[in-house]
CSV table of C-alpha atoms in Angstrom, one decimal:
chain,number,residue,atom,x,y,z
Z,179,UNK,CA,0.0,0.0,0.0
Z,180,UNK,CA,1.0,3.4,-0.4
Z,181,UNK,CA,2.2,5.5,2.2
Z,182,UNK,CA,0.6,8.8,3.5
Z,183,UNK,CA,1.9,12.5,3.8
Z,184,UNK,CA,2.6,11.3,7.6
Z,185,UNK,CA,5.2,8.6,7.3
Z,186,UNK,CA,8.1,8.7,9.5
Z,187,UNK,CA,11.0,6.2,8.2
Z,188,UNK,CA,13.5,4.9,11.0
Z,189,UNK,CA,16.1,3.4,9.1
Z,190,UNK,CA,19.6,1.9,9.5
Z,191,UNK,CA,19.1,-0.1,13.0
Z,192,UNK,CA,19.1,-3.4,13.2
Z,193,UNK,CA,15.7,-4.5,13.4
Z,194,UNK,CA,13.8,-7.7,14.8
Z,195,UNK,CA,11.4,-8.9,13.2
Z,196,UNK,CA,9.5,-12.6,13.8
Z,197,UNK,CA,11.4,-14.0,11.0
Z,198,UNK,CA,15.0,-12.8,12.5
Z,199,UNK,CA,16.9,-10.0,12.8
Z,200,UNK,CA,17.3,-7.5,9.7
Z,201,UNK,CA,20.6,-5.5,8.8
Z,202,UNK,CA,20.5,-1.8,8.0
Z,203,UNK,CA,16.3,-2.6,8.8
Z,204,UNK,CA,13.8,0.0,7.9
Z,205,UNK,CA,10.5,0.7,10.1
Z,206,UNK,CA,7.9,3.4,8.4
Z,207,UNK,CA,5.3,5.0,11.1
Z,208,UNK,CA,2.0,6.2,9.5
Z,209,UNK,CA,0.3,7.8,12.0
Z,210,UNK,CA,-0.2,5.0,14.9
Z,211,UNK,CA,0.5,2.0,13.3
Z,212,UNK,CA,3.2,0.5,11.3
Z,213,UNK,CA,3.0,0.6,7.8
Z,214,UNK,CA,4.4,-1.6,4.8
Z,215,UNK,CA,5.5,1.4,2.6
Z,216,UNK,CA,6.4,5.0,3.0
Z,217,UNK,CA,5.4,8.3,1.4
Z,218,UNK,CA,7.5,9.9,-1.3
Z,219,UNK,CA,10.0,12.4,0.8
Z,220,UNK,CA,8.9,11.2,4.0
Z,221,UNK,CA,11.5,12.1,6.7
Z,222,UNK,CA,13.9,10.1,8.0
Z,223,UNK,CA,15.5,9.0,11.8
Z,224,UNK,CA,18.9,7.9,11.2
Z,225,UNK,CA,19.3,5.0,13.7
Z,226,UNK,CA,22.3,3.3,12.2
Z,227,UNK,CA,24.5,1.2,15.3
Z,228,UNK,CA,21.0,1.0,16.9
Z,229,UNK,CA,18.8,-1.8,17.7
Z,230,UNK,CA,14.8,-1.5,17.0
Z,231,UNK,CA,12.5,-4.6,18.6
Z,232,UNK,CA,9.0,-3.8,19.6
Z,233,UNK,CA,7.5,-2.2,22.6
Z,234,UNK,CA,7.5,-4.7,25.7
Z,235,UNK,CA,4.6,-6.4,27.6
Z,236,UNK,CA,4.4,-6.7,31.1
Z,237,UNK,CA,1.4,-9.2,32.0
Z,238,UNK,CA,2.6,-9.4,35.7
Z,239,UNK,CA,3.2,-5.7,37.7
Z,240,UNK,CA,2.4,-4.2,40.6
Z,241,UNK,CA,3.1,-0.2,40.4
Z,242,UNK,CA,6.2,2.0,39.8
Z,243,UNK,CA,6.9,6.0,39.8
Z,244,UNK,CA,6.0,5.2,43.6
Z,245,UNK,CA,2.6,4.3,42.6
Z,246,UNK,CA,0.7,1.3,43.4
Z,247,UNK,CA,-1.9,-0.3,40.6
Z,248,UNK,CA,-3.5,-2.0,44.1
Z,249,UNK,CA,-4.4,0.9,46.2
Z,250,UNK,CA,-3.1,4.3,44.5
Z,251,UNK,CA,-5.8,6.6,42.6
Z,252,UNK,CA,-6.5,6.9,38.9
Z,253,UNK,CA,-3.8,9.8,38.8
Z,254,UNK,CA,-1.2,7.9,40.7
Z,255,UNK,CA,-1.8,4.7,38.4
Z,256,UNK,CA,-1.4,6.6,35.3
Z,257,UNK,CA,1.5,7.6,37.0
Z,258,UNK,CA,3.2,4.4,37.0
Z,259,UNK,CA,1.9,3.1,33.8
Z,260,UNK,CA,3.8,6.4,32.3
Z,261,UNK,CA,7.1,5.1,34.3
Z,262,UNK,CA,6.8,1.6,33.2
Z,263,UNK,CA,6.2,3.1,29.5
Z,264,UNK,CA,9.7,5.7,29.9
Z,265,UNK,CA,11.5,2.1,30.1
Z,266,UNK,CA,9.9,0.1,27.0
Z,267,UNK,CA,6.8,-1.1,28.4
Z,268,UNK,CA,4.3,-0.3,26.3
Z,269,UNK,CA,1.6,-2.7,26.9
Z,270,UNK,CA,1.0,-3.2,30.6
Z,271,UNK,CA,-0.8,-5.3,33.0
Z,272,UNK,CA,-2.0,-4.6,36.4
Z,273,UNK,CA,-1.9,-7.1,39.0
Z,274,UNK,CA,-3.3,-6.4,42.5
Z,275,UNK,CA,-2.2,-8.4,45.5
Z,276,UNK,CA,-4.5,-9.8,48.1
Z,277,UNK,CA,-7.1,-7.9,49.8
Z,278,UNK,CA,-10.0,-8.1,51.3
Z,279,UNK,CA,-12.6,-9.3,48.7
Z,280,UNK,CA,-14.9,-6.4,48.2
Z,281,UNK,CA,-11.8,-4.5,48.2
Z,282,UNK,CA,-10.5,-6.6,45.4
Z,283,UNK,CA,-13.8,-6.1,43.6
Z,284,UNK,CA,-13.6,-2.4,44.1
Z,285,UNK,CA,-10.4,-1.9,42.6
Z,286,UNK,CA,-11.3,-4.1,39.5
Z,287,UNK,CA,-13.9,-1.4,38.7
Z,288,UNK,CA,-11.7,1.4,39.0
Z,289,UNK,CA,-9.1,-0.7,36.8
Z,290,UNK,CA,-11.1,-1.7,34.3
Z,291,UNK,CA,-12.1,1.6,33.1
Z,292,UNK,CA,-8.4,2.2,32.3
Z,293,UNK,CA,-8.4,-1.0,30.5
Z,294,UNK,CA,-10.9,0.4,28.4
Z,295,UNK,CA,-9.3,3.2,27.5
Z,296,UNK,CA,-6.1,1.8,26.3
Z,297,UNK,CA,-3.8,2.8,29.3
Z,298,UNK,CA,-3.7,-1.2,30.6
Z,299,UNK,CA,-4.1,-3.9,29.0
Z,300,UNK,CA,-6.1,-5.8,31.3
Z,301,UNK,CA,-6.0,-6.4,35.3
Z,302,UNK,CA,-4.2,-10.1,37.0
Z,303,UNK,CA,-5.5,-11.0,40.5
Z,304,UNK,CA,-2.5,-12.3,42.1
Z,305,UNK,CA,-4.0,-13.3,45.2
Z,306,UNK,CA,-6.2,-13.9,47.3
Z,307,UNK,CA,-6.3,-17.8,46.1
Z,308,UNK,CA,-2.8,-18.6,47.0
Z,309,UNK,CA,-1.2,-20.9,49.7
Z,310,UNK,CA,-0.1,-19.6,53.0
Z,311,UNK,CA,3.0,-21.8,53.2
Z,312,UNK,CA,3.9,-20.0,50.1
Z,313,UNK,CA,2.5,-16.6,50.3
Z,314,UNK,CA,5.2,-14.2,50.1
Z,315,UNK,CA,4.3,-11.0,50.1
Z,316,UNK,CA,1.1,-11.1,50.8
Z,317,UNK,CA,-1.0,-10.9,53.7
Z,318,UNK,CA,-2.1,-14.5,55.6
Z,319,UNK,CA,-5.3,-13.5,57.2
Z,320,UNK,CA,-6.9,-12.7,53.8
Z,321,UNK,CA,-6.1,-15.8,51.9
Z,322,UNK,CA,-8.8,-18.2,51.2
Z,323,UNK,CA,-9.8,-21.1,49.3
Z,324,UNK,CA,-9.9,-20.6,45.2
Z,325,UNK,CA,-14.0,-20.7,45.4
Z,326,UNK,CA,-15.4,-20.6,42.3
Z,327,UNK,CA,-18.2,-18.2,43.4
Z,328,UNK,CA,-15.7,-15.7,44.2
Z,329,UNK,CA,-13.6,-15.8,41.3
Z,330,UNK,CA,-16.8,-15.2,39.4
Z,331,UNK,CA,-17.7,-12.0,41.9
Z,332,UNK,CA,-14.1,-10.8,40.7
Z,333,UNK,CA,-14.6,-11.3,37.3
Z,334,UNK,CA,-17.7,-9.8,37.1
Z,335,UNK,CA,-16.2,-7.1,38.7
Z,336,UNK,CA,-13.3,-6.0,36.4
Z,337,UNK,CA,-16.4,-6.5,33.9
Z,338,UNK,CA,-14.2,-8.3,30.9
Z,339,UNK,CA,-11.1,-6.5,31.5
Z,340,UNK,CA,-9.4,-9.8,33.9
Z,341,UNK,CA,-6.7,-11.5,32.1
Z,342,UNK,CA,-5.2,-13.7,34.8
Z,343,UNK,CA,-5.9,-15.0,37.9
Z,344,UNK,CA,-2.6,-16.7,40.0
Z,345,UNK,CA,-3.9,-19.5,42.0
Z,346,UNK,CA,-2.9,-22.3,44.2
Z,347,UNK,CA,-4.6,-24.6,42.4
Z,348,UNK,CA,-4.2,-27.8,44.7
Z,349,UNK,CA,-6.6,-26.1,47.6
Z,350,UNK,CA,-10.5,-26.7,47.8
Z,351,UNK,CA,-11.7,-25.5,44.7
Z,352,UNK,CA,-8.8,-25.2,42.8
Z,353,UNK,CA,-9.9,-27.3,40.1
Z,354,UNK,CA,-12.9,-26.0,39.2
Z,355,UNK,CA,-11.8,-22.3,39.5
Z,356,UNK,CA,-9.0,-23.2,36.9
Z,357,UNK,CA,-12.0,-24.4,34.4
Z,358,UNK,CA,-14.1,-21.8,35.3
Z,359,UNK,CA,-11.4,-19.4,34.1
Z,360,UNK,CA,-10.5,-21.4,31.0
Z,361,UNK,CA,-14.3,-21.9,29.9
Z,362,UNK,CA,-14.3,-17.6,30.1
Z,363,UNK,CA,-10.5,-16.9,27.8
Z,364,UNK,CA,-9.2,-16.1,31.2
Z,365,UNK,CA,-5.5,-17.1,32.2
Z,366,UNK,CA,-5.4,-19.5,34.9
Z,367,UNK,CA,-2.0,-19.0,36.3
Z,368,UNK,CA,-0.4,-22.1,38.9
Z,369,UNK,CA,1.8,-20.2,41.5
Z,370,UNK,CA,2.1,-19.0,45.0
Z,371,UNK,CA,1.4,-23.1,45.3
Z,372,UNK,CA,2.6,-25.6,47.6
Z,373,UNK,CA,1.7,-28.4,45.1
Z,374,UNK,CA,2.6,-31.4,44.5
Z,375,UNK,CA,4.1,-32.6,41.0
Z,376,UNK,CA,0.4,-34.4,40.3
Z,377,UNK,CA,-1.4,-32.3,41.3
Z,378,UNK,CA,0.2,-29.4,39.2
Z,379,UNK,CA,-0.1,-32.1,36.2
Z,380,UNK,CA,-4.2,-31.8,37.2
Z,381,UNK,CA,-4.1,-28.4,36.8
Z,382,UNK,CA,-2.3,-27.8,33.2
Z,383,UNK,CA,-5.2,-30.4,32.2
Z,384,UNK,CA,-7.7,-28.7,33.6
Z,385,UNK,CA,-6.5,-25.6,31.9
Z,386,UNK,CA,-4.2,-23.7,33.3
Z,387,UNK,CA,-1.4,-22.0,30.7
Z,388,UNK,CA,0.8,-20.1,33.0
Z,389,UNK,CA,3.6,-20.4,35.8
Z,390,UNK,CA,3.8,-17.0,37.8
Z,391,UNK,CA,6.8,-16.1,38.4
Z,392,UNK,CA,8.4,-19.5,38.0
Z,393,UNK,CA,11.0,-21.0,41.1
Z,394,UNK,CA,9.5,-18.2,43.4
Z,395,UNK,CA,6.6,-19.3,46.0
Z,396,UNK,CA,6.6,-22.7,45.1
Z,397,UNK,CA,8.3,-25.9,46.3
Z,398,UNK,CA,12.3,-26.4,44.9
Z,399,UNK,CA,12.4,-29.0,42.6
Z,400,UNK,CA,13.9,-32.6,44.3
Z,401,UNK,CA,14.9,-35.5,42.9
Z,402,UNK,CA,12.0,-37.9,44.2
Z,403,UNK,CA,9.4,-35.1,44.8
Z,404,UNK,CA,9.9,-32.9,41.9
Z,405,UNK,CA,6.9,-30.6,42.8
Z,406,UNK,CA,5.0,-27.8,40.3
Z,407,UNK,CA,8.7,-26.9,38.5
Z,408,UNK,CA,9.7,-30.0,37.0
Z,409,UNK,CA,5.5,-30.2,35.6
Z,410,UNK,CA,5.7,-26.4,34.7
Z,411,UNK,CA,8.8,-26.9,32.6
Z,412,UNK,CA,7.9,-30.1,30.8
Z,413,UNK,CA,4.5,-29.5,29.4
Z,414,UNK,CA,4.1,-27.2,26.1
Z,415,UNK,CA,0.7,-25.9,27.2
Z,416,UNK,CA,2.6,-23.8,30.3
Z,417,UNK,CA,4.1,-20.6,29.8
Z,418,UNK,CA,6.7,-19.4,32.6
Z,419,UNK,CA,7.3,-16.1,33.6
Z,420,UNK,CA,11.0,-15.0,35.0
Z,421,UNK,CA,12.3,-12.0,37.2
Z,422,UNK,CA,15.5,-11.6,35.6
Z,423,UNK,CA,16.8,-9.2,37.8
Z,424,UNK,CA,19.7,-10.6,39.4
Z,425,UNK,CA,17.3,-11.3,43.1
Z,426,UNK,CA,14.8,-13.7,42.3
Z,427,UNK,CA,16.7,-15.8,40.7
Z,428,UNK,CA,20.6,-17.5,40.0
Z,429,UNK,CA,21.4,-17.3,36.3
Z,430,UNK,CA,21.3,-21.0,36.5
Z,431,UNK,CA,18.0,-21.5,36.9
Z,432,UNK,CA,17.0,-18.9,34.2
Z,433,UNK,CA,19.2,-21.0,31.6
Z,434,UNK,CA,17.4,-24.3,32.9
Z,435,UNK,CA,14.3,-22.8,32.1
Z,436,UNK,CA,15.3,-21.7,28.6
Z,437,UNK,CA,16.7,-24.9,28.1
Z,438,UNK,CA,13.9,-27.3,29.3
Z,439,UNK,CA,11.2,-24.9,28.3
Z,440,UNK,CA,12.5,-23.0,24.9
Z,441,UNK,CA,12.6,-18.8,24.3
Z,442,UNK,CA,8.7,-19.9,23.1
Z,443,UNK,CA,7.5,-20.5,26.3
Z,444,UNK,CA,9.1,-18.3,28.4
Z,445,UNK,CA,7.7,-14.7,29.5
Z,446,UNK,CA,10.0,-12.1,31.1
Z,447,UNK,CA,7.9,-9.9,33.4
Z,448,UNK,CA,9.0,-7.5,36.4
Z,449,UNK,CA,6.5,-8.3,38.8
Z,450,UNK,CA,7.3,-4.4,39.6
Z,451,UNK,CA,5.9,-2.4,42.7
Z,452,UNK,CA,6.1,0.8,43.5
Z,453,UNK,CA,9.2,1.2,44.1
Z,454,UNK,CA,10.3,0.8,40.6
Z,455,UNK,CA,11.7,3.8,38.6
Z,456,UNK,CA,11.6,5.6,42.2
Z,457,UNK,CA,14.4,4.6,44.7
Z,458,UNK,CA,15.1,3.1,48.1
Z,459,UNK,CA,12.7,3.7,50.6
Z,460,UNK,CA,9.6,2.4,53.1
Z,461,UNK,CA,6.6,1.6,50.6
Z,462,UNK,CA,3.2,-0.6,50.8
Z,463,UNK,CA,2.2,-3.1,49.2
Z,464,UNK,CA,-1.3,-3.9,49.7
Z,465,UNK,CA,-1.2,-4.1,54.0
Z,466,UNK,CA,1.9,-5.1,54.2
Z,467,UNK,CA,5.4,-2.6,55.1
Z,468,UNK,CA,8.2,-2.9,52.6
Z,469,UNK,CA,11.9,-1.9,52.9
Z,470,UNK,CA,13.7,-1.0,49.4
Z,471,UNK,CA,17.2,-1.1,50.0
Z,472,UNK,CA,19.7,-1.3,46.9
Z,473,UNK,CA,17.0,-1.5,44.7
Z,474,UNK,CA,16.0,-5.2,46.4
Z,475,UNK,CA,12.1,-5.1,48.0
Z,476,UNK,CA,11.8,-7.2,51.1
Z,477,UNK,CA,9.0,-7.1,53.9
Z,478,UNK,CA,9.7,-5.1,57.0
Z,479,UNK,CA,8.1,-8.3,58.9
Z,480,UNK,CA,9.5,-11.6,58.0
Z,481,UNK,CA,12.6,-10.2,55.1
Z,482,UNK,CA,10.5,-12.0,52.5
Z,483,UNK,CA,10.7,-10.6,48.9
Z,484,UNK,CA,8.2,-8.5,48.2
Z,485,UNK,CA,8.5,-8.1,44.6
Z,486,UNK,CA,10.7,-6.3,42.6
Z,487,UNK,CA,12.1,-2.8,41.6
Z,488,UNK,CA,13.0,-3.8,37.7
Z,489,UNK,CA,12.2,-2.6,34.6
Z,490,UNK,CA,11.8,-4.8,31.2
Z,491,UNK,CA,14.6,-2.4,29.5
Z,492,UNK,CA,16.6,-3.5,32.3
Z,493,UNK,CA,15.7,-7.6,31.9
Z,494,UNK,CA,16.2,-7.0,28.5
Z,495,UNK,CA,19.7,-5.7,29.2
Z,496,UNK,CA,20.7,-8.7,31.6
Z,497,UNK,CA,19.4,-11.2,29.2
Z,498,UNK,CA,21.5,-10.1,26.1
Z,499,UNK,CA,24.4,-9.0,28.4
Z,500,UNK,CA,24.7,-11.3,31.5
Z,501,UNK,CA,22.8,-14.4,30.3
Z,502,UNK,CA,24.1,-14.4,26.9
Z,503,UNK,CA,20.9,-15.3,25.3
Z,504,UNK,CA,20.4,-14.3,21.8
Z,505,UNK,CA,18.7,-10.9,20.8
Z,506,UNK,CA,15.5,-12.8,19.3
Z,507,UNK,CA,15.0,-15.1,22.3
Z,508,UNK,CA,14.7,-12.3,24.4
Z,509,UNK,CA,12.4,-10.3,22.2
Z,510,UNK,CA,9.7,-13.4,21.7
Z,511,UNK,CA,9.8,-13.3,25.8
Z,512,UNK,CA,9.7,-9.9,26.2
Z,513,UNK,CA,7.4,-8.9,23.4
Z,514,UNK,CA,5.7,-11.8,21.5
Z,515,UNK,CA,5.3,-14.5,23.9
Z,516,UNK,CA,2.8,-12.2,26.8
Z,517,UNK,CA,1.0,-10.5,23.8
Z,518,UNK,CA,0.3,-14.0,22.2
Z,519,UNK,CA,-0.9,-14.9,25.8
Z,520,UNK,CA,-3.0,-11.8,26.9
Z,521,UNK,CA,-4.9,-11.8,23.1
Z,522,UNK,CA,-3.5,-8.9,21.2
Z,523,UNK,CA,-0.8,-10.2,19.7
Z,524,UNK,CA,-3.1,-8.7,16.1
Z,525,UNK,CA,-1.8,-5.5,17.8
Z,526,UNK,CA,1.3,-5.4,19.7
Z,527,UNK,CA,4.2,-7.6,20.2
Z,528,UNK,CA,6.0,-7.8,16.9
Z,529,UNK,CA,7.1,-5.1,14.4
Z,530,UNK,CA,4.8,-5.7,11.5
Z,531,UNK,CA,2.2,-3.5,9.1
Z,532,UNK,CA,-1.2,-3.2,10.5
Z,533,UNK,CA,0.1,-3.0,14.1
Z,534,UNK,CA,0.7,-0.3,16.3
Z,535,UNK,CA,3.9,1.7,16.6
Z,536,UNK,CA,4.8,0.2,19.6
Z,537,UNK,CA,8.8,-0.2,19.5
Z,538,UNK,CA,12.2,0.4,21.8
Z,539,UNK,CA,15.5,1.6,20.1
Z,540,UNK,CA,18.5,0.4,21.9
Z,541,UNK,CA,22.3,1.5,21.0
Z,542,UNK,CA,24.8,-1.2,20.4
Z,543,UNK,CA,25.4,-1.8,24.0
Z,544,UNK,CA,21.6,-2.6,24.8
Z,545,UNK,CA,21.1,0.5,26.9
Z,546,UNK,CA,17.6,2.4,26.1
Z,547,UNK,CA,17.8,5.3,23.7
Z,548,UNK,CA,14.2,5.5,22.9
Z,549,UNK,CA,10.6,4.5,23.1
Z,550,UNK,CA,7.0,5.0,20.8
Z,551,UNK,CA,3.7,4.0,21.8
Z,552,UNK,CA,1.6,4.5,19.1
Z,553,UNK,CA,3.6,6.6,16.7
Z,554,UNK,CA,4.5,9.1,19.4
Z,555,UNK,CA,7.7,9.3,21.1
Z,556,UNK,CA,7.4,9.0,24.9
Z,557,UNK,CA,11.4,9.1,24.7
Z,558,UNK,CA,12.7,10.6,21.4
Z,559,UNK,CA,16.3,9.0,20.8
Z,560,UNK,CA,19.0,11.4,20.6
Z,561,UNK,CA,21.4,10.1,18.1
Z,562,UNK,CA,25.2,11.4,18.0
């Protein structure tokens, strides 16, 4: 097709695409999206000794810019949706931690009209289902049984806009929540789980597609009771998010999960809270008191990690840098793998015609130079 009087070409990066990695790439902006051809005497960005890969997708954050997506107001969310987006995230997920359950159900409502107008791409309740001898971060008294009746109240609640639900599916009612969620094109994410390797194997055949934050808040894997990790890794159907920030997890066990589940199966998310893009500090997150020191989140009460302080320009950085994996491993986990997951992979997620101009350019180093969302520049890349 013909380009438009509005074409921007950004040419001379090396540019990822699904079908590899281009030399001397070009992308042309029209407007919003991306298109296939370019006006006559459209201008040009010169991006030579850069990289361009699309905009990333978080389907697993809590807050940033100070701001928490659980309790903060409409201002302060937008607030940490636009930090998450000054570091390469431009599709975004908002996950709440447990709360009390009309609480939960308030906070849906006031998500879900950002979810309808474009600023998140859904909202993932990670908690209150979850096991108290793997809780974490998140407050004991308020956990209950995965109830099928009240996974419905919370879906009704964030009225279509609920993406995930984290579960521990072996409890009372795990089972039929997980179906429940499958039957309604809802993730039904195993973690936070004291389960046992059968009874994780239930689950995936129930329907469930996703590990939360894989390794964390779940039993180690042993050699004669190999738990949820060894039947998260081995089946095809599951998806596994990482924290690849250096805290949540050895490099080791990253590689193992590349290597026993493939760069196709594999989701890099932050699992961010407030703290992230703002600094050391005393924080909430939901009832509970977190300490930020060095950029590591722990409870006040019981040192637990509470999350993290990343960024995905920063896991994309560690990935290339310190895990050595290639360029367009990391950009299906970062990118392609959580869109394909969350249902708008026809939109974001890959740097193709018809989509939106959703894209990060990085200099030769990997360091962030710049970021669009939509055709506009939320960081313009200044190039020596």
């Amino acid at each position: 097709m013909a380009g438009s009087a509005d074409s921007t070409v950004l040419a001379g990066a090396r540019v990822v695409l699904p079908t590899g990695t281009v030399e001397n790439g070009r992308v042309i902006v029209e407007g919003t999206r991306i298109a296939g051809a370019a006006a006559e005497g459209a201008p040009t960005v010169d991006l030579s000794g850069h990289w361009v890969v699309p905009g990333f997708v978080d389907m697993h954050n809590h807050g940033g810019g100070g701001a928490s997506f659980t309790s903060g107001t409409v201002d302060e969310v937008l607030t940490g949706i636009r930090t998450h987006r000054g570091h390469g995230t431009t599709t975004l997920v908002a996950s709440m931690v447990t709360g009390e359950m009309d609480f939960l159900a308030h906070r849906a409502g006031v998500l879900s009209e950002l979810v309808e107008q474009g600023d998140l791409a859904g909202i993932h309740f990670e908690g209150p289902f979850i096991s108290p001898c793997r809780k974490g971060a998140h407050s004991e008294e308020l956990l209950r049984d995965p109830d099928p009746a009240e996974v419905r109240k919370l879906m009704d609640a964030a009225r279509g806009t609920a993406k995930m639900f984290t579960l521990a599916t072996e409890l009372p009612g795990g089972i039929d929540s997980v179906r429940l969620l499958a039957e309604n094109g809802i993730i039904a994410a195993i973690g936070h789980t004291d389960a046992t390797y059968e009874q994780t194997v239930e689950a995936i055949d129930a329907g469930a597609t996703v590990a939360t934050h894989l390794f964390n808040a779940m039993p180690p894997l042993a050699h004669r009771s190999p738990g949820p990790i060894a039947a998260l890794l081995a089946d095809e159907r599951i998806t596994v998010e990482l924290i690849n920030d250096g805290t949540h997890l050895h490099p080791a066990a990253l590689q193992l999960a590349y290597h026993h589940a493939g760069a196709h199966r594999v989701a890099l998310i932050t699992d961010a809270m407030d703290a992230a893009g703002f600094g050391d500090g005393l924080y909430q997150l939901g009832p509970l008191a977190v300490e930020v020191k060095d950029g590591v989140a722990r409870l006040v009460e019981g040192n637990s990690i509470a999350g993290s302080t990343l960024t995905l320009d920063t896991a994309f950085h560690r990935a290339v840098t310190v895990d050595r994996l290639p360029v367009g491993d990391v950009v299906q986990s970062i990118s392609a793998n959580p869109a394909r997951l969350l249902g708008v992979y026809d939109r974001v997620g890959s740097l193709e015609p018809g989509k939106d101009a959703d894209l990060v350019v990085l200099d030769a180093d990997f360091g962030l130079k710049g970021v669009m969302r939509k055709g506009e520049w939320i960081k313009k890349p200044h190039i020596d």
